PDB file of C-alpha atoms in Angstrom:
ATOM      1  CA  UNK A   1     -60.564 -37.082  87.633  1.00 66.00           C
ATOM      2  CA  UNK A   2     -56.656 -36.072  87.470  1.00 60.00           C
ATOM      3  CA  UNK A   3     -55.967 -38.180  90.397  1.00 59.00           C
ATOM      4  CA  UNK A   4     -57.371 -41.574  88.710  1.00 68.00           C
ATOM      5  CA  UNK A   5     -55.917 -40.501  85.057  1.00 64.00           C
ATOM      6  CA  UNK A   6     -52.930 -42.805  83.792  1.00 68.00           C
ATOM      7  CA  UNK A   7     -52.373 -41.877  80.301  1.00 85.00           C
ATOM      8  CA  UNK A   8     -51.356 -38.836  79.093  1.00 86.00           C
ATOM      9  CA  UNK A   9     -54.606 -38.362  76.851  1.00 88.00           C
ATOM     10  CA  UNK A  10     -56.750 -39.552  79.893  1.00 91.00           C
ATOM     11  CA  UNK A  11     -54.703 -37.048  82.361  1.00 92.00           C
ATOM     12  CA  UNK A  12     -55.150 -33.831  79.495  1.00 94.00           C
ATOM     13  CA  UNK A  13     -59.079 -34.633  79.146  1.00 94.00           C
ATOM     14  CA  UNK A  14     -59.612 -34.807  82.628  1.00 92.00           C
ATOM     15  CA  UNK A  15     -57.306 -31.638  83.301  1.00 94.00           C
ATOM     16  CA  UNK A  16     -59.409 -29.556  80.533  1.00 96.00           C
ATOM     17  CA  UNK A  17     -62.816 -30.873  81.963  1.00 94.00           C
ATOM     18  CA  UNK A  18     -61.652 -29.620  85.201  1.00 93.00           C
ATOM     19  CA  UNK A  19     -60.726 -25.717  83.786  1.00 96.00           C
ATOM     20  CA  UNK A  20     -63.521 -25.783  81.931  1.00 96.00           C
ATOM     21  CA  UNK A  21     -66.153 -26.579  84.917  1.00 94.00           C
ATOM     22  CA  UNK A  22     -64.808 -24.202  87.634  1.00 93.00           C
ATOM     23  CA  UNK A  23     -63.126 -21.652  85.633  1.00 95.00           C
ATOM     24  CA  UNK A  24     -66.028 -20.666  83.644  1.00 93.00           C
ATOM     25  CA  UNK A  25     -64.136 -20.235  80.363  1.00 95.00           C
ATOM     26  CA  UNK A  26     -65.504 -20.929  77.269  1.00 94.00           C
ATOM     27  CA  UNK A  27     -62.387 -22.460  76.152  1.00 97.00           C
ATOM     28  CA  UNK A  28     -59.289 -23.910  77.220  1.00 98.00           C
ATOM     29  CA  UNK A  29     -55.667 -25.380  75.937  1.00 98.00           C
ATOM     30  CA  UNK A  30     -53.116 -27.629  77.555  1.00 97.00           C
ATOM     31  CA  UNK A  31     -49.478 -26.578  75.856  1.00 97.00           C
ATOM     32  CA  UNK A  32     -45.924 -28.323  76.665  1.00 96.00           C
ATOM     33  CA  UNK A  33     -42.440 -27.557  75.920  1.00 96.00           C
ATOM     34  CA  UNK A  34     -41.402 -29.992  73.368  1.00 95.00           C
ATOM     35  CA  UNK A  35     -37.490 -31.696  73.428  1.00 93.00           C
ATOM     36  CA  UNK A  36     -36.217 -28.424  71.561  1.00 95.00           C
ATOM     37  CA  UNK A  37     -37.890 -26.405  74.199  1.00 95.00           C
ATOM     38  CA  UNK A  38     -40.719 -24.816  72.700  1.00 96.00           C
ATOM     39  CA  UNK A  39     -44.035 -24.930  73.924  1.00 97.00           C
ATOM     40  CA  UNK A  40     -46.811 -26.664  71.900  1.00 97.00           C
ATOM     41  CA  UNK A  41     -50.363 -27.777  72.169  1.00 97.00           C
ATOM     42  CA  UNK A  42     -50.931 -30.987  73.161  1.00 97.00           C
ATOM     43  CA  UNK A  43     -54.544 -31.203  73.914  1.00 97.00           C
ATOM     44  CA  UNK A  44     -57.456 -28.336  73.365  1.00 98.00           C
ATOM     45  CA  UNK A  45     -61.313 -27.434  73.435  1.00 97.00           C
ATOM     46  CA  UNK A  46     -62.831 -25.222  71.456  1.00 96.00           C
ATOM     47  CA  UNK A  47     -60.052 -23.517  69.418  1.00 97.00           C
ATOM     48  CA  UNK A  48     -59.799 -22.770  65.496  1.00 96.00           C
ATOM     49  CA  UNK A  49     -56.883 -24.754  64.140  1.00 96.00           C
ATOM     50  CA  UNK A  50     -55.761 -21.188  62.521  1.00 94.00           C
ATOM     51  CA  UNK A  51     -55.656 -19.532  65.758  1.00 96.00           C
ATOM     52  CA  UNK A  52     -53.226 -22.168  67.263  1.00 96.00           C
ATOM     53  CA  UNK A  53     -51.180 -22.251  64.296  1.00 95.00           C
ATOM     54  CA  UNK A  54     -50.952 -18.443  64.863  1.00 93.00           C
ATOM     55  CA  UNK A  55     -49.649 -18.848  68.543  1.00 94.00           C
ATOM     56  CA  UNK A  56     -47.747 -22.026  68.488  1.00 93.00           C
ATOM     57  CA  UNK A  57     -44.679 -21.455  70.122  1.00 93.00           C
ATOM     58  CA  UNK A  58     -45.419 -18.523  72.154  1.00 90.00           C
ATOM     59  CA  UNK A  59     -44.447 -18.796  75.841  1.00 93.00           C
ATOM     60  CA  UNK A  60     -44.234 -15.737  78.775  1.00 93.00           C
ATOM     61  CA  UNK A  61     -41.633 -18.358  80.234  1.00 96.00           C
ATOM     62  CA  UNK A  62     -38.743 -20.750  79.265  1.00 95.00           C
ATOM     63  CA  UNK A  63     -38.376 -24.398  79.469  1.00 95.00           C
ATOM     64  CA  UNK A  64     -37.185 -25.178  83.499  1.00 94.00           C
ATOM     65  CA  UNK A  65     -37.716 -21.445  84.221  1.00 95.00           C
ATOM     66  CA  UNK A  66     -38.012 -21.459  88.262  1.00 95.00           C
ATOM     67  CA  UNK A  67     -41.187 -19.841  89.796  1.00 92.00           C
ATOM     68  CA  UNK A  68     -43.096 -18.891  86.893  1.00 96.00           C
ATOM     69  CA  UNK A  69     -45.883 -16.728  88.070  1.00 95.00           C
ATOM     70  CA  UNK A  70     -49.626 -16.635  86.467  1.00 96.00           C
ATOM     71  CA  UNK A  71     -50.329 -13.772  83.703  1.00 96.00           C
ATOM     72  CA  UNK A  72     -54.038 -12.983  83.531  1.00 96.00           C
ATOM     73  CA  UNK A  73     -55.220 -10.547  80.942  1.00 96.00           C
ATOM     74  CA  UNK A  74     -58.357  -9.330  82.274  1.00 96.00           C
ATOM     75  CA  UNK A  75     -59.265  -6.825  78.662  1.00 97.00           C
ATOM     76  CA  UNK A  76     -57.772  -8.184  75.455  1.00 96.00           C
ATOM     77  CA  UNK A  77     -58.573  -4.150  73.774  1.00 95.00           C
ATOM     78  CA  UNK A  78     -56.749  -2.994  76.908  1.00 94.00           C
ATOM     79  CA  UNK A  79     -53.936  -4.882  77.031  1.00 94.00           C
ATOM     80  CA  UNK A  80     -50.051  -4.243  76.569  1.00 92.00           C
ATOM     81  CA  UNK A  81     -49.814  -7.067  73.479  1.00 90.00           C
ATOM     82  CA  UNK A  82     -48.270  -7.086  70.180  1.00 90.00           C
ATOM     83  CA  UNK A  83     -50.793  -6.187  67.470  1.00 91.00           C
ATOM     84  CA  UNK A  84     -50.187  -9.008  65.235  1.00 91.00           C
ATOM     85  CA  UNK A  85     -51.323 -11.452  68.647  1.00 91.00           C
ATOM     86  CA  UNK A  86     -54.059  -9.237  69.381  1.00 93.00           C
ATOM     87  CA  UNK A  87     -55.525  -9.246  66.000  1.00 94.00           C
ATOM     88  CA  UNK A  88     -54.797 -13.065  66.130  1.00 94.00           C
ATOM     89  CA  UNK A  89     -56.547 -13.521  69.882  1.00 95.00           C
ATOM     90  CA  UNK A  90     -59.504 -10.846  68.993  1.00 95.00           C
ATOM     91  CA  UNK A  91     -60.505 -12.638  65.609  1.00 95.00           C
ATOM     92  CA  UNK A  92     -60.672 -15.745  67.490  1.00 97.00           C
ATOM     93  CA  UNK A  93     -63.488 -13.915  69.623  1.00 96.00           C
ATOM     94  CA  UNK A  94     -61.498 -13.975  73.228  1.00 97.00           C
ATOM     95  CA  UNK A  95     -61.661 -11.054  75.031  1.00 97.00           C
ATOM     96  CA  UNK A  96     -59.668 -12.443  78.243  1.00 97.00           C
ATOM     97  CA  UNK A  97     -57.454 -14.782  79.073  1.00 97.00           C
ATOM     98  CA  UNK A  98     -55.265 -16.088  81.263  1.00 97.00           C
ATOM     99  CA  UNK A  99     -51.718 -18.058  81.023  1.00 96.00           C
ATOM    100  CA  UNK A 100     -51.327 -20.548  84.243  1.00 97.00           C
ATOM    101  CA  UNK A 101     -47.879 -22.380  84.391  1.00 97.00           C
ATOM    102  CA  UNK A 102     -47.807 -26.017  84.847  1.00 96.00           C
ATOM    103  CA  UNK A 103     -44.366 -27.306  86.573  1.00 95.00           C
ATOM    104  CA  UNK A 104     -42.824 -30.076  87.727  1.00 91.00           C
ATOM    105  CA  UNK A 105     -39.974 -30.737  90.296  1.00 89.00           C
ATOM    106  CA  UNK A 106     -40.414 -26.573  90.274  1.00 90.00           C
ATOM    107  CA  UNK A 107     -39.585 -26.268  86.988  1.00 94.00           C
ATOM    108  CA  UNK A 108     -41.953 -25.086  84.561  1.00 96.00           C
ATOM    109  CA  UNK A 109     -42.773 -27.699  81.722  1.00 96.00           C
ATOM    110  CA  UNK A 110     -45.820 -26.449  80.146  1.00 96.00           C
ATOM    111  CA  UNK A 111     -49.240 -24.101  80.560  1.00 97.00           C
ATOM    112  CA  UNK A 112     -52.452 -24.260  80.442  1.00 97.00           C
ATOM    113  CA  UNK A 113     -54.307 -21.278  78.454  1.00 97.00           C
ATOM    114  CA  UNK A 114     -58.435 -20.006  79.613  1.00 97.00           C
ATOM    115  CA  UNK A 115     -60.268 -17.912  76.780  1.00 98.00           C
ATOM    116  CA  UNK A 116     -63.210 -16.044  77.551  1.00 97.00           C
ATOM    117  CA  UNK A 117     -65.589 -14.207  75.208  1.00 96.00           C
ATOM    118  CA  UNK A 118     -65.772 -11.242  77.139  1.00 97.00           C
ATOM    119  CA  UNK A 119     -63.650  -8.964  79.780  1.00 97.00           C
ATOM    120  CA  UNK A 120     -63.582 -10.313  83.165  1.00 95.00           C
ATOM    121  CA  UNK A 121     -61.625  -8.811  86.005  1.00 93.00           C
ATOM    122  CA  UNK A 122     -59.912 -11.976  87.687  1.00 95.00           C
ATOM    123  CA  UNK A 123     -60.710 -12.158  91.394  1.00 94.00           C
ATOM    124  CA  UNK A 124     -58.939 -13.867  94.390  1.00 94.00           C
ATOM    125  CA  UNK A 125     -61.175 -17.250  94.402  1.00 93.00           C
ATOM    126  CA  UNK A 126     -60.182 -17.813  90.473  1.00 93.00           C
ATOM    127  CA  UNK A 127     -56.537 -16.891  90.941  1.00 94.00           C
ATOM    128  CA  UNK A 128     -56.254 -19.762  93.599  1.00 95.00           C
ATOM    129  CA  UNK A 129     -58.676 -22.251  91.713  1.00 94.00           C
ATOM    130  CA  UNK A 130     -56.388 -22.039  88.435  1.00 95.00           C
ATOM    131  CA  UNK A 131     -53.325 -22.816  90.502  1.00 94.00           C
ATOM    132  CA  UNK A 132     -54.387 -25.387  92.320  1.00 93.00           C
ATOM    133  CA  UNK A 133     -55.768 -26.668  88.795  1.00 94.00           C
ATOM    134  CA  UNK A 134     -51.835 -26.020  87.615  1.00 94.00           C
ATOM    135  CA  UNK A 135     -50.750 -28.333  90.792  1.00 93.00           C
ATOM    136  CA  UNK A 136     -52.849 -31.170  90.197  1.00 92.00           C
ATOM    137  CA  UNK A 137     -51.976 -31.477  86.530  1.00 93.00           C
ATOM    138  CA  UNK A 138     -48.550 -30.717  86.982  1.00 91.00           C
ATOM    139  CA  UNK A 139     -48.420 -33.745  89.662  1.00 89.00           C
ATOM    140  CA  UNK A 140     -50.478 -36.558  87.484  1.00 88.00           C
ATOM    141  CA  UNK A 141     -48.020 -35.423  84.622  1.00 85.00           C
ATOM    142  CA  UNK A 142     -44.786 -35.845  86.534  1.00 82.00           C
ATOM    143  CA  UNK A 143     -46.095 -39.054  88.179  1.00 79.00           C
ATOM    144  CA  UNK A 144     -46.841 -39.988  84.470  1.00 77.00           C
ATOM    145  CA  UNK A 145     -43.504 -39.079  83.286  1.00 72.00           C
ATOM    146  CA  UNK A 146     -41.378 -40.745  85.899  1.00 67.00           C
ATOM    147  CA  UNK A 147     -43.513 -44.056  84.995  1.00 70.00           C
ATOM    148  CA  UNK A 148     -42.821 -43.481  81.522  1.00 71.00           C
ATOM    149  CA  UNK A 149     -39.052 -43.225  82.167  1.00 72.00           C
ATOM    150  CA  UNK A 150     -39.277 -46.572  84.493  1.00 76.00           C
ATOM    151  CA  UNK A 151     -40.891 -47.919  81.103  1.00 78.00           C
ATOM    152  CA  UNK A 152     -38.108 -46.637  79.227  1.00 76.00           C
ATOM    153  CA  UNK A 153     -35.296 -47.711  81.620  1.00 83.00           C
ATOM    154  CA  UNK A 154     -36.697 -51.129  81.966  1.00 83.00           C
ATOM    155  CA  UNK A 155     -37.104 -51.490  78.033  1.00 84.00           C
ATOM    156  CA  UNK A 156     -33.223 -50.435  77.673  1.00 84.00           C
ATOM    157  CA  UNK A 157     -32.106 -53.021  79.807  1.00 85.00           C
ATOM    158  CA  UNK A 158     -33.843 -55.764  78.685  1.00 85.00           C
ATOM    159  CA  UNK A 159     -32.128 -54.934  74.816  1.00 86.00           C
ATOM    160  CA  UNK A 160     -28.757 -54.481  76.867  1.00 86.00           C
ATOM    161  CA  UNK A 161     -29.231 -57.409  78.645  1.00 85.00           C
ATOM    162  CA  UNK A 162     -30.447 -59.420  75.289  1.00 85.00           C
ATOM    163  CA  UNK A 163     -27.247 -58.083  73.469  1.00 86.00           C
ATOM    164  CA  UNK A 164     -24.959 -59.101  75.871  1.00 81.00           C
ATOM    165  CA  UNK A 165     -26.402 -62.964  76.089  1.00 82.00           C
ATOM    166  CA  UNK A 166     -26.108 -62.926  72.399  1.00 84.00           C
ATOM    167  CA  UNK A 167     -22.308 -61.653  72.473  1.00 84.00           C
ATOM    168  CA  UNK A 168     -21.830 -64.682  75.240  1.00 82.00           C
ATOM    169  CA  UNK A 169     -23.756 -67.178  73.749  1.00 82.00           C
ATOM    170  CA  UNK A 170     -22.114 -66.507  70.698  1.00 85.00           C
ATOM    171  CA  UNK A 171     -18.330 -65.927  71.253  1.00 84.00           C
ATOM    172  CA  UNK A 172     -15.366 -67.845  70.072  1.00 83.00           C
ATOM    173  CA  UNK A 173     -13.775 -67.107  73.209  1.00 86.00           C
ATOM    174  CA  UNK A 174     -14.429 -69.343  76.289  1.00 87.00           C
ATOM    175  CA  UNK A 175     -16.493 -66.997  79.088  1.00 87.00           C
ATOM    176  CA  UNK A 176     -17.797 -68.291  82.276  1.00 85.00           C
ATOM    177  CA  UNK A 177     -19.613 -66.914  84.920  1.00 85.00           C
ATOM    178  CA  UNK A 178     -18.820 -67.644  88.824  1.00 86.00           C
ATOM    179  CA  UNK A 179     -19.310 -66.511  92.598  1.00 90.00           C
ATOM    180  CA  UNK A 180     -16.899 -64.912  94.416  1.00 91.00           C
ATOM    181  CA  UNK A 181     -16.131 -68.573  95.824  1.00 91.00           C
ATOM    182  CA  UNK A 182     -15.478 -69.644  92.166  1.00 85.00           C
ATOM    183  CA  UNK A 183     -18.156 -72.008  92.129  1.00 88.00           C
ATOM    184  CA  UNK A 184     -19.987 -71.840  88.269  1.00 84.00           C
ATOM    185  CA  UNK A 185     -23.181 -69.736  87.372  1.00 84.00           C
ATOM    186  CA  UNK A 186     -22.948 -69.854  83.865  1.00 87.00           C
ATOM    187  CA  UNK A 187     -20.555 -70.773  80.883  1.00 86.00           C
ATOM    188  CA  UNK A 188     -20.890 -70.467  77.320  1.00 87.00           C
ATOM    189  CA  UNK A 189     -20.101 -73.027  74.955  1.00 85.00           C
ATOM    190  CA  UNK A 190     -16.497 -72.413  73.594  1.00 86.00           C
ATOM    191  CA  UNK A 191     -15.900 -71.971  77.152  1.00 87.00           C
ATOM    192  CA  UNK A 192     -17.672 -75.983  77.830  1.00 82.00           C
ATOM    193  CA  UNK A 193     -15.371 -77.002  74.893  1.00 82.00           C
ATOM    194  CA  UNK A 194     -11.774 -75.795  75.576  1.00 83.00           C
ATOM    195  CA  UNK A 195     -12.456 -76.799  79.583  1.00 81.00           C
ATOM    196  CA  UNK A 196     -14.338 -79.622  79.289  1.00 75.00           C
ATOM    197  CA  UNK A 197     -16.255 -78.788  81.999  1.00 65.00           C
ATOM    198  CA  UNK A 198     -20.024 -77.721  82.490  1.00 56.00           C
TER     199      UNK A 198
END
């Protein structure tokens, strides 16, 4: 379940299992911008590693782009698509699709990608199901992110914090540490020698 998912491999199986059961698609694709903002797969079911090699990259929408909106293509014969990525989709055997943005903070980070093997008109119920799909994973990965960051910043300061002990443990110079009262917290040792206190 995307609600009980913590790591990012938990939080894409559980988001696929989810478009899988009540979209009815026969396969399905989880794709994030990367740092240089293009948009890659990061987790997959039942695609040919040639046909994501042929599409890597593509996005409808850029990195942060505000209010994406949902592109479903309902006949792959029919549509308005470059022949080179309709040759590519059609020899994969999909016949519809649909792209469904995934944002977070309102900005779009990512998509998630429904293949069918045949045309299917895209009603009302399935427009709101893959959204609300969109939402959840979009949530679990921000709440992921922002923990990752916490990780991140935590791991930073610890180093900073290690690097500047070392510096005062180490230094020539006398250092000491005190309240605003000047009572001592801490003093290093040059500081112990020259003084003769601590």
């Amino acid at each position: 379940n995307l609600y009980r998912a913590s790591s990012l491999p938990d939080i894409y199986n559980a988001a696929l299992d989810a478009i899988l059961e009540t979209l009815g698609c026969r396969s399905a694709s989880i794709l994030r911008f990367d740092h240089a903002g293009v948009m890659r797969f990061v987790a997959w079911r039942g695609l040919s590693e040639g046909y994501r090699k042929a599409v890597d990259g593509h996005s409808p929408w850029q990195a942060g782009e505000r209010n994406p909106e949902p592109i479903f293509i309902d006949d792959v014969d029919k549509a308005d698509l470059p022949a080179d990525l309709r040759e590519t989709i059609r020899a994969e055997g999909i016949q519809a699709l649909a792209f469904i943005p995934i944002t977070s903070h309102g900005e779009t980070i990512g998509k998630f990608m429904t293949y069918y093997d045949a045309p299917r008109a895209f009603d009302r119920e399935t427009i709101e199901l893959a959204v609300t799909v969109a939402r959840q994973l979009g949530f679990s990965l921000e709440r992921t992110d922002a923990e990752t960051s916490r990780r991140a910043a935590l791991e930073a300061l610890r180093e900073s914090e290690e690097r500047l002990r070392a510096v005062f443990n180490s230094s020539a110079v006398g250092v000491a540490i005190l309240t605003p009262d000047a009572r001592f917290i801490e003093a290093n040792d040059a500081f112990s020698e020259i003084s003769g206190e601590w």
